[in-house]
Coordinates of C-alpha atoms and ligand atoms in Angstrom, one line a residue:
M1 CA 83.0 72.4 97.4
Q2 CA 83.7 75.9 95.9
W3 CA 86.4 76.7 98.5
W4 CA 87.8 79.6 96.5
R5 CA 84.6 81.7 96.6
D6 CA 85.6 83.2 99.9
A7 CA 89.2 82.0 100.3
V8 CA 92.1 84.2 101.4
F9 CA 95.0 83.8 99.0
Y10 CA 98.5 84.8 100.1
Q11 CA 100.7 85.9 97.3
I12 CA 104.3 84.8 97.7
Y13 CA 106.8 86.6 95.6
V14 CA 109.2 83.7 95.6
P15 CA 112.5 85.6 95.3
S16 CA 111.6 87.7 98.4
F17 CA 110.0 85.4 100.9
T18 CA 112.7 83.2 102.5
D19 CA 116.0 81.9 101.3
S20 CA 117.0 78.5 102.6
D21 CA 120.4 78.1 100.9
G22 CA 122.2 81.4 101.5
D23 CA 122.3 82.6 97.9
G24 CA 120.3 85.7 98.8
I25 CA 117.2 84.7 96.7
G26 CA 114.1 83.1 98.2
D27 CA 113.2 79.5 97.3
L28 CA 110.7 76.8 97.7
Q29 CA 112.4 75.2 100.7
G30 CA 112.3 78.6 102.3
I31 CA 108.6 78.8 101.8
R32 CA 108.2 75.3 103.2
S33 CA 110.0 76.4 106.4
R34 CA 107.5 79.2 106.9
L35 CA 104.3 77.1 106.7
G36 CA 103.8 77.4 110.4
Y37 CA 103.7 81.1 110.1
L38 CA 101.3 81.0 107.2
E39 CA 99.0 78.7 109.2
L40 CA 99.2 81.1 112.2
L41 CA 98.4 84.0 109.9
G42 CA 95.3 82.0 108.8
V43 CA 95.5 82.0 105.0
D44 CA 93.6 79.4 103.0
A45 CA 95.9 79.2 99.9
L46 CA 99.1 80.4 98.5
W47 CA 99.7 81.9 95.1
L48 CA 103.3 81.5 94.1
S49 CA 104.9 83.8 91.5
P50 CA 106.4 81.8 88.6
I51 CA 108.6 79.0 89.6
Y52 CA 109.7 77.8 86.1
P53 CA 113.1 77.8 84.5
S54 CA 113.8 81.4 83.4
P55 CA 116.7 83.7 82.5
M56 CA 115.0 86.0 85.1
V57 CA 114.8 89.1 82.9
D58 CA 111.4 89.6 84.4
N59 CA 112.0 87.6 87.6
G60 CA 110.4 84.4 86.3
Y61 CA 107.7 85.9 84.0
D62 CA 110.0 84.9 81.2
V63 CA 109.7 81.2 81.0
T64 CA 111.9 78.7 79.2
D65 CA 110.1 75.5 80.3
H66 CA 106.6 75.6 81.7
R67 CA 106.9 72.1 83.1
G68 CA 110.1 72.6 85.1
V69 CA 111.5 74.5 88.2
D70 CA 114.3 77.0 88.1
P71 CA 117.3 75.8 90.1
A72 CA 117.2 79.2 91.9
W73 CA 113.9 78.1 93.6
G74 CA 114.6 74.3 93.9
D75 CA 113.4 71.4 91.8
L76 CA 110.3 69.3 91.2
D77 CA 110.9 67.3 94.4
A78 CA 110.8 70.6 96.3
V79 CA 107.5 71.5 94.7
D80 CA 106.1 68.1 95.7
D81 CA 107.4 68.5 99.3
L82 CA 105.9 72.0 99.5
I83 CA 102.5 70.9 98.3
A84 CA 102.4 67.9 100.6
D85 CA 103.4 70.0 103.7
A86 CA 101.2 72.9 102.8
H87 CA 98.2 70.5 102.5
A88 CA 99.2 69.0 105.9
H89 CA 98.9 72.6 107.3
G90 CA 95.5 73.0 105.7
I91 CA 96.8 75.4 103.0
R92 CA 96.3 75.0 99.3
V93 CA 98.9 75.9 96.7
T94 CA 98.2 77.7 93.4
V95 CA 100.9 78.7 90.9
D96 CA 101.3 81.5 88.4
L97 CA 100.9 80.5 84.8
V98 CA 102.4 82.6 82.1
S99 CA 100.6 81.7 78.9
N100 CA 100.7 85.0 76.9
H101 CA 104.4 84.7 76.2
T102 CA 107.6 82.8 76.7
S103 CA 111.2 83.8 77.2
D104 CA 113.2 84.6 74.1
Q105 CA 115.5 81.8 75.4
H106 CA 112.6 79.2 75.2
P107 CA 113.6 76.4 72.8
W108 CA 110.6 77.3 70.7
F109 CA 111.7 80.8 70.2
R110 CA 115.3 79.8 69.5
A111 CA 114.0 77.3 66.9
A112 CA 111.8 80.1 65.4
L113 CA 114.8 82.3 64.9
A114 CA 116.7 79.5 63.3
S115 CA 113.9 78.4 60.9
P116 CA 112.9 79.6 57.5
T117 CA 110.3 82.3 57.0
G118 CA 106.8 80.7 57.1
S119 CA 107.9 77.6 58.9
P120 CA 105.9 75.9 61.6
E121 CA 108.5 76.8 64.1
R122 CA 107.9 80.5 63.5
A123 CA 104.1 80.1 63.5
R124 CA 104.1 79.6 67.3
Y125 CA 105.0 83.3 67.6
H126 CA 104.0 86.5 65.8
F127 CA 106.5 87.3 63.1
R128 CA 105.8 90.0 60.6
P129 CA 107.8 91.8 57.9
G130 CA 108.7 95.4 58.8
Q131 CA 107.3 98.5 57.1
G132 CA 109.3 100.8 54.8
A133 CA 111.3 100.1 51.7
D134 CA 113.8 97.9 53.5
G135 CA 111.5 96.7 56.4
T136 CA 113.3 98.7 59.0
E137 CA 110.1 100.1 60.6
P138 CA 108.0 98.0 63.0
P139 CA 104.9 96.3 61.4
N140 CA 102.5 98.7 63.4
G141 CA 102.6 101.3 66.1
W142 CA 101.7 99.1 69.0
C143 CA 103.4 99.9 72.3
S144 CA 104.7 97.4 74.9
V145 CA 103.2 97.6 78.4
F146 CA 106.7 98.2 79.7
G147 CA 107.3 101.1 77.4
G148 CA 108.7 101.4 73.8
S149 CA 107.6 99.5 70.8
A150 CA 105.9 96.1 71.1
W151 CA 108.0 94.9 68.1
T152 CA 111.7 94.0 68.0
R153 CA 113.5 93.2 64.8
E154 CA 115.1 89.7 64.9
P155 CA 118.9 89.4 64.3
A156 CA 120.2 89.1 60.8
R157 CA 119.9 85.5 59.6
D158 CA 120.6 83.0 56.8
T159 CA 117.2 81.4 56.6
G160 CA 115.1 84.3 55.4
A161 CA 114.5 88.0 55.5
R162 CA 114.8 89.7 58.9
E163 CA 111.3 90.1 60.4
W164 CA 109.9 91.6 63.5
Y165 CA 108.4 89.7 66.5
L166 CA 105.7 90.9 68.8
H167 CA 106.1 91.3 72.6
L168 CA 103.5 93.1 74.6
F169 CA 105.9 93.1 77.5
S170 CA 109.7 93.1 77.2
P171 CA 111.7 92.1 74.1
A172 CA 112.8 89.1 76.1
Q173 CA 109.1 87.9 76.3
P174 CA 107.9 87.1 72.8
D175 CA 104.1 86.7 72.6
L176 CA 102.8 83.3 71.7
N177 CA 100.5 82.9 68.7
W178 CA 97.1 81.7 70.1
T179 CA 95.8 80.9 66.7
N180 CA 98.3 78.0 66.6
L181 CA 97.0 74.7 67.9
E182 CA 100.4 73.5 69.1
V183 CA 100.3 76.4 71.6
W184 CA 97.0 75.2 72.9
A185 CA 98.1 71.6 73.1
D186 CA 101.2 72.7 75.1
L187 CA 99.1 74.7 77.6
D188 CA 96.9 71.7 78.1
K189 CA 99.9 69.5 78.8
T190 CA 101.3 72.1 81.2
L191 CA 98.0 72.3 83.1
R192 CA 97.8 68.6 83.5
F193 CA 101.4 68.3 84.5
W194 CA 100.9 70.6 87.5
L195 CA 97.4 69.3 88.3
D196 CA 98.7 65.8 88.4
R197 CA 101.4 66.9 90.9
G198 CA 98.7 68.2 93.2
V199 CA 98.6 72.0 92.7
D200 CA 95.2 73.4 93.6
G201 CA 95.0 75.9 90.8
F202 CA 96.6 78.6 88.7
R203 CA 96.8 82.4 88.6
I204 CA 96.8 83.2 84.9
D205 CA 99.1 86.0 84.1
A206 CA 97.8 88.6 81.6
A207 CA 94.6 86.6 81.1
H208 CA 93.2 89.3 78.9
G209 CA 96.2 89.1 76.6
M210 CA 96.9 86.0 74.5
C211 CA 94.6 86.9 71.5
K212 CA 95.3 90.0 69.5
K213 CA 93.6 91.7 66.6
L214 CA 97.0 91.9 64.8
D215 CA 95.6 93.2 61.5
D216 CA 94.1 96.2 63.2
A217 CA 96.9 98.8 63.2
G218 CA 94.8 101.2 65.2
P219 CA 96.4 103.0 68.1
A220 CA 97.1 100.7 71.1
G221 CA 95.5 102.1 74.2
A222 CA 92.4 103.3 72.4
A223 CA 89.0 102.4 73.8
D224 CA 89.0 99.2 71.8
D225 CA 92.6 98.2 72.3
P226 CA 93.5 95.6 69.6
R227 CA 96.3 94.2 71.8
F228 CA 94.0 93.0 74.7
D229 CA 90.6 91.6 75.6
Q230 CA 89.8 90.2 72.2
D231 CA 86.8 87.9 72.0
D232 CA 88.8 84.9 71.0
V233 CA 90.6 84.8 74.4
H234 CA 87.5 83.4 75.9
D235 CA 88.0 80.2 73.9
V236 CA 91.3 79.8 75.6
H237 CA 89.7 80.2 79.0
R238 CA 87.0 77.7 78.1
M239 CA 89.8 75.2 77.3
I240 CA 91.5 75.9 80.6
R241 CA 88.3 75.4 82.5
A242 CA 87.4 72.2 80.6
T243 CA 90.8 70.7 81.6
L244 CA 90.4 71.8 85.3
D245 CA 87.0 70.4 85.4
H246 CA 88.6 66.9 85.2
Y247 CA 90.3 67.6 88.6
P248 CA 88.0 68.2 91.6
E249 CA 88.3 71.5 93.5
R250 CA 90.9 73.2 91.4
V251 CA 90.7 76.8 90.6
A252 CA 91.6 79.1 87.7
I253 CA 92.1 82.7 88.5
G254 CA 92.6 85.4 85.9
A255 CA 94.7 88.5 86.2
V256 CA 92.4 90.5 84.1
G257 CA 92.9 94.2 83.3
V258 CA 90.0 95.2 81.1
R259 CA 88.2 98.5 80.4
S260 CA 84.7 97.9 81.7
A261 CA 82.8 95.9 84.3
A262 CA 80.8 94.2 81.6
R263 CA 83.9 93.0 79.8
F264 CA 85.4 91.8 83.1
A265 CA 82.3 89.6 83.8
R266 CA 82.9 87.7 80.6
Y267 CA 86.0 86.1 82.1
V268 CA 84.1 84.5 84.9
R269 CA 81.1 83.1 83.0
P270 CA 80.2 79.6 84.2
D271 CA 82.3 77.8 81.6
E272 CA 85.4 80.1 82.0
L273 CA 87.6 81.1 84.9
H274 CA 86.4 80.6 88.5
L275 CA 87.7 84.0 89.6
A276 CA 89.2 87.1 88.1
V277 CA 91.2 89.5 90.2
D278 CA 89.6 92.9 90.4
T279 CA 92.1 95.7 89.8
Q280 CA 89.8 98.6 90.4
L281 CA 90.0 98.5 94.2
A282 CA 93.8 98.8 94.1
A283 CA 93.5 101.6 91.6
S284 CA 91.2 103.6 93.9
R285 CA 92.5 106.4 95.9
F286 CA 91.8 106.5 99.7
D287 CA 88.4 108.1 99.1
A288 CA 85.2 106.5 100.2
D289 CA 83.3 107.4 97.0
E290 CA 86.0 105.8 94.8
V291 CA 86.3 102.8 97.0
R292 CA 82.5 102.3 97.0
A293 CA 82.3 102.7 93.2
A294 CA 85.0 100.1 92.7
I295 CA 83.2 97.7 95.0
E296 CA 79.8 98.3 93.4
D297 CA 81.2 97.8 89.9
C298 CA 83.0 94.6 90.7
L299 CA 80.0 93.1 92.6
A300 CA 77.6 94.0 89.8
S301 CA 80.0 92.7 87.2
V302 CA 80.7 89.2 88.7
G303 CA 77.1 89.0 90.1
S304 CA 75.7 89.3 86.6
V305 CA 77.2 85.9 85.8
G306 CA 76.9 84.2 89.2
A307 CA 80.6 84.3 90.0
A308 CA 82.3 85.3 93.3
A309 CA 84.2 88.6 93.5
S310 CA 87.9 88.6 94.4
W311 CA 89.7 91.6 95.9
L312 CA 93.3 92.7 95.8
L313 CA 94.9 95.8 97.3
S314 CA 98.4 95.1 96.0
D315 CA 100.8 92.8 94.3
H316 CA 104.4 92.6 93.1
D317 CA 103.7 95.2 90.4
L318 CA 102.1 97.9 92.6
S319 CA 103.2 100.4 95.1
R320 CA 102.4 99.0 98.6
P321 CA 99.3 100.3 100.3
A322 CA 101.3 101.7 103.3
S323 CA 103.1 104.0 100.8
R324 CA 100.4 104.5 98.2
Y325 CA 97.8 105.9 100.5
G326 CA 100.1 108.5 102.1
A327 CA 103.5 108.9 103.8
G328 CA 104.5 107.6 107.2
P329 CA 101.9 106.9 109.9
V330 CA 99.1 108.2 107.7
G331 CA 99.9 105.7 105.0
Q332 CA 100.1 102.9 107.6
A333 CA 96.8 103.8 109.2
R334 CA 95.0 104.0 105.8
A335 CA 96.5 100.7 104.7
R336 CA 95.2 99.0 107.8
A337 CA 91.8 100.6 107.3
M338 CA 91.6 99.4 103.7
A339 CA 92.7 95.9 104.8
L340 CA 89.5 95.8 107.0
V341 CA 87.4 96.9 104.0
Q342 CA 88.9 94.4 101.7
L343 CA 88.6 91.5 104.1
A344 CA 85.0 92.4 105.0
L345 CA 83.9 92.2 101.3
P346 CA 82.1 89.1 100.1
G347 CA 84.3 87.0 97.9
A348 CA 88.0 85.9 97.8
A349 CA 90.9 88.1 98.9
Y350 CA 94.5 88.3 98.0
I351 CA 97.2 89.4 100.5
Y352 CA 100.6 90.2 99.0
N353 CA 103.4 89.0 101.3
G354 CA 104.6 91.8 103.5
D355 CA 101.3 93.8 103.4
E356 CA 100.3 91.9 106.6
L357 CA 103.3 93.6 108.2
G358 CA 102.4 97.0 106.8
L359 CA 105.7 97.2 104.9
P360 CA 106.1 100.5 103.0
D361 CA 107.8 100.6 99.6
A362 CA 111.6 100.5 100.0
A363 CA 113.4 103.5 98.6
L364 CA 116.2 101.8 96.6
P365 CA 119.2 103.6 95.2
G366 CA 119.3 103.4 91.4
D367 CA 122.2 100.9 91.3
A368 CA 120.3 98.5 93.6
R369 CA 117.4 98.2 91.3
R370 CA 116.8 95.0 89.4
D371 CA 113.6 95.5 87.5
A372 CA 115.3 96.2 84.2
V373 CA 112.3 95.7 81.9
W374 CA 110.1 98.4 83.3
H375 CA 110.7 101.7 81.6
H376 CA 108.3 104.2 83.0
G377 CA 110.3 107.2 84.1
E378 CA 111.5 107.1 87.7
E379 CA 108.9 104.4 88.7
S380 CA 110.2 101.0 89.6
R381 CA 108.5 97.8 90.8
D382 CA 111.5 96.9 93.0
G383 CA 110.3 99.0 96.0
C384 CA 107.4 96.5 96.7
R385 CA 109.6 93.4 96.0
V386 CA 112.1 93.9 98.8
P387 CA 112.6 90.7 100.9
Q388 CA 110.3 89.9 103.9
P389 CA 111.9 90.8 107.3
W390 CA 111.5 87.9 109.8
E391 CA 113.7 88.6 112.8
P392 CA 114.9 92.1 113.9
D393 CA 118.2 91.0 115.2
L394 CA 119.4 88.6 112.6
P395 CA 121.5 89.5 109.5
A396 CA 119.2 90.4 106.6
Y397 CA 116.4 90.2 109.2
G398 CA 116.3 86.4 108.9
F399 CA 115.5 86.4 105.2
T400 CA 118.9 84.9 104.2
T401 CA 122.2 84.0 105.6
G402 CA 123.8 85.6 102.5
E403 CA 123.4 88.9 100.7
P404 CA 119.7 89.6 99.9
W405 CA 119.1 90.2 96.2
L406 CA 117.6 93.6 97.0
P407 CA 118.8 95.6 100.1
I408 CA 116.4 95.5 103.0
P409 CA 115.9 98.9 104.6
V410 CA 116.7 99.3 108.4
E411 CA 113.1 100.4 109.0
Y412 CA 111.9 96.9 108.1
A413 CA 113.5 95.6 111.4
A414 CA 110.7 97.1 113.5
L415 CA 108.1 95.7 111.1
S416 CA 109.6 92.2 111.1
V417 CA 107.4 89.2 111.9
A418 CA 109.0 88.5 115.2
A419 CA 108.7 92.2 116.2
Q420 CA 105.0 92.2 115.5
L421 CA 103.8 88.7 116.5
E422 CA 103.2 89.3 120.2
D423 CA 102.2 92.9 119.9
T424 CA 98.4 93.0 119.9
G425 CA 98.3 96.5 118.3
S426 CA 100.5 95.4 115.3
T427 CA 99.4 95.2 111.7
L428 CA 100.2 91.5 111.8
S429 CA 97.9 91.0 114.7
L430 CA 95.1 93.0 112.9
Y431 CA 95.4 90.7 109.9
R432 CA 95.5 87.6 112.1
R433 CA 92.4 88.6 114.0
A434 CA 90.6 89.6 110.7
L435 CA 91.3 86.2 109.2
E436 CA 90.3 84.5 112.3
L437 CA 86.9 86.3 112.3
R438 CA 86.5 85.4 108.6
R439 CA 86.8 81.7 109.7
L440 CA 84.7 81.8 112.8
H441 CA 82.2 84.7 113.0
P442 CA 78.7 84.1 111.7
G443 CA 78.9 87.3 109.7
F444 CA 81.3 85.4 107.5
T445 CA 80.4 81.8 108.0
Q446 CA 76.6 82.0 107.4
P447 CA 75.6 80.9 103.9
P448 CA 75.1 83.9 101.7
A449 CA 71.5 85.3 101.7
P450 CA 69.7 85.7 98.4
G451 CA 70.0 89.0 96.7
P452 CA 72.8 91.5 96.6
P453 CA 75.7 90.4 98.8
L454 CA 76.0 93.9 100.4
E455 CA 73.7 96.4 101.9
W456 CA 74.9 100.0 101.9
F457 CA 74.0 102.5 104.6
G458 CA 73.8 106.2 104.3
A459 CA 77.2 107.5 105.7
P460 CA 78.6 111.0 106.3
P461 CA 80.6 112.6 103.4
G462 CA 83.9 110.8 103.0
C463 CA 82.7 107.7 104.7
L464 CA 81.1 104.4 103.7
A465 CA 79.3 101.7 105.6
F466 CA 78.0 98.3 104.5
R467 CA 76.6 95.2 106.0
R468 CA 77.1 91.7 104.6
T469 CA 73.6 90.8 103.6
G470 CA 71.7 88.6 106.0
T471 CA 74.2 89.0 108.8
T472 CA 74.9 91.5 111.6
L473 CA 78.4 92.2 110.3
V474 CA 78.9 95.9 109.4
C475 CA 82.1 97.5 108.1
A476 CA 82.5 101.3 108.2
L477 CA 85.4 103.4 106.8
N478 CA 86.2 107.1 107.4
T479 CA 88.3 108.7 104.7
S480 CA 87.3 112.2 105.7
P481 CA 89.5 114.5 107.7
E482 CA 87.1 114.6 110.7
P483 CA 85.9 112.1 113.2
V484 CA 82.4 110.8 112.5
P485 CA 79.8 109.1 114.7
L486 CA 80.2 105.3 114.8
P487 CA 77.3 103.3 113.4
P488 CA 75.4 101.5 116.2
G489 CA 76.8 98.1 117.3
D490 CA 79.7 96.5 119.2
A491 CA 83.1 97.0 117.7
L492 CA 84.6 93.6 116.8
L493 CA 87.8 94.9 115.2
V494 CA 89.2 98.4 114.6
S495 CA 92.1 99.4 112.4
G496 CA 93.2 102.1 114.8
P497 CA 92.2 103.6 118.1
L498 CA 88.5 104.7 118.4
D499 CA 87.7 108.1 119.8
E500 CA 84.9 107.3 122.3
L501 CA 81.9 106.8 120.1
M502 CA 83.5 108.4 117.1
L503 CA 85.3 106.8 114.1
P504 CA 88.5 108.8 113.6
P505 CA 89.9 109.7 110.1
D506 CA 91.9 107.0 108.3
T507 CA 90.1 104.3 110.3
A508 CA 87.8 101.4 109.6
V509 CA 85.8 99.2 112.0
W510 CA 83.9 96.0 112.0
L511 CA 80.8 96.1 114.1
T512 CA 78.2 93.6 115.0
Ligands
BGC601 C1 102.9 90.3 85.9 C2 104.1 91.1 85.8 C3 104.9 90.7 84.6 C4 104.0 90.8 83.4 C5 104.6 90.1 82.2 C6 102.0 90.7 84.7 O1 100.8 90.2 84.8 O2 102.1 90.5 87.1 O3 104.9 91.0 87.0 O4 106.0 91.6 84.4 O5 102.7 90.2 83.6 O6 104.6 88.7 82.4

């Protein structure tokens, strides 16, 4: 059964979901205590941000042991308990896998720094001599995704000349060398370790990274970026797939940021990953033409190799939809409308925790910010990572009995789970109803008809309308400033109030 093809994945940013022990940081036991909520919400699977031991320079995306659990989140028993309980609630569990890099505190990297130039310990990473007479210039001009050079010079040492190491992200995240077979063997061991424990799959971080054209010193960021999306990376994904194929019903999902739909499709060929997360929908403005183009591109791309699409509006790196699409009530209304578009599309969907509550980004004072590795002017990823509010009247809104690791704004009280649960007009109720219809309505449950999965209708300027092929389920979106006539049919679900037979601006509707 290819359950993932239309599954709803709920991304839990582990530090920010629920804290069970009062240290102010979310944990596995906290997630376990919320499984009743997740079942009520109606999600099919969880995607947990990295749970591995980490110095937390990048909140877990800097890993020191891929087969362990950081004490901040719990331990291996807590993982086993969470998987067992989630399965009892009918929810699968997938985990983030960071295979492009390790932490600079990983035993391998420490051994590399302590080993002679050219030794096997150093061959697991990318070390290069510097340029210039005394090697004080980086080996090439590559930039890190977080800003600044992608190279850091290692500390002075006794075992050889000082070299530079590559890190496409922060200096605390040295890139692994994927031409080294030990690196491959270790990933295989990691996959089996977690699969044997019962995880249902992996979200592979920076899945277009891993292999680099290091001898190409061309400018990073050019059309053919030598840092990313190199052909060799597909061999890694074939290995991942071959391992997963020994375990029934497990899924590999790539976080793939590539330059074209054709390149994207290559990650989900039949012997590679099962799904690749589309980033174009999240990158689109609230504009019907842009949204339609993103949908068409992704469907054409994955359709060309027979894979399912998978749609994401936000995650722990992006501004939340309720802020990104506009300020205040406009942003809220547009985020709700886009949720109905996303959830009507054929394929899998990812909901980032807190988006089902319509949370806006939190405005954090500079001294409260924790995302120290992101160096892009005033932007910060902390605003979308603020803890989930559960109860309006409890300290820290029920997230923790201690001091939350990021301050929770007072406006989150009115958006807390308890404040929205019984309110039929709330964003939480909208998500619950949409997920219920996905499970029950023939527009979603009918087996897909042959041919393109969507039929587009002509729509007024600034609007889009599509039907899921072979069904009566229609979704329409109005991004124009004026109300437009509703397409014919009975409204099943609306993101905001309808205006008689008109679809108001910033609104989407499901009709049958
Ligand atoms: C993750 C980021 C992380 C980066 C480096 C991205 O794919 O989503 O949160 O900082 O990889 O691991």
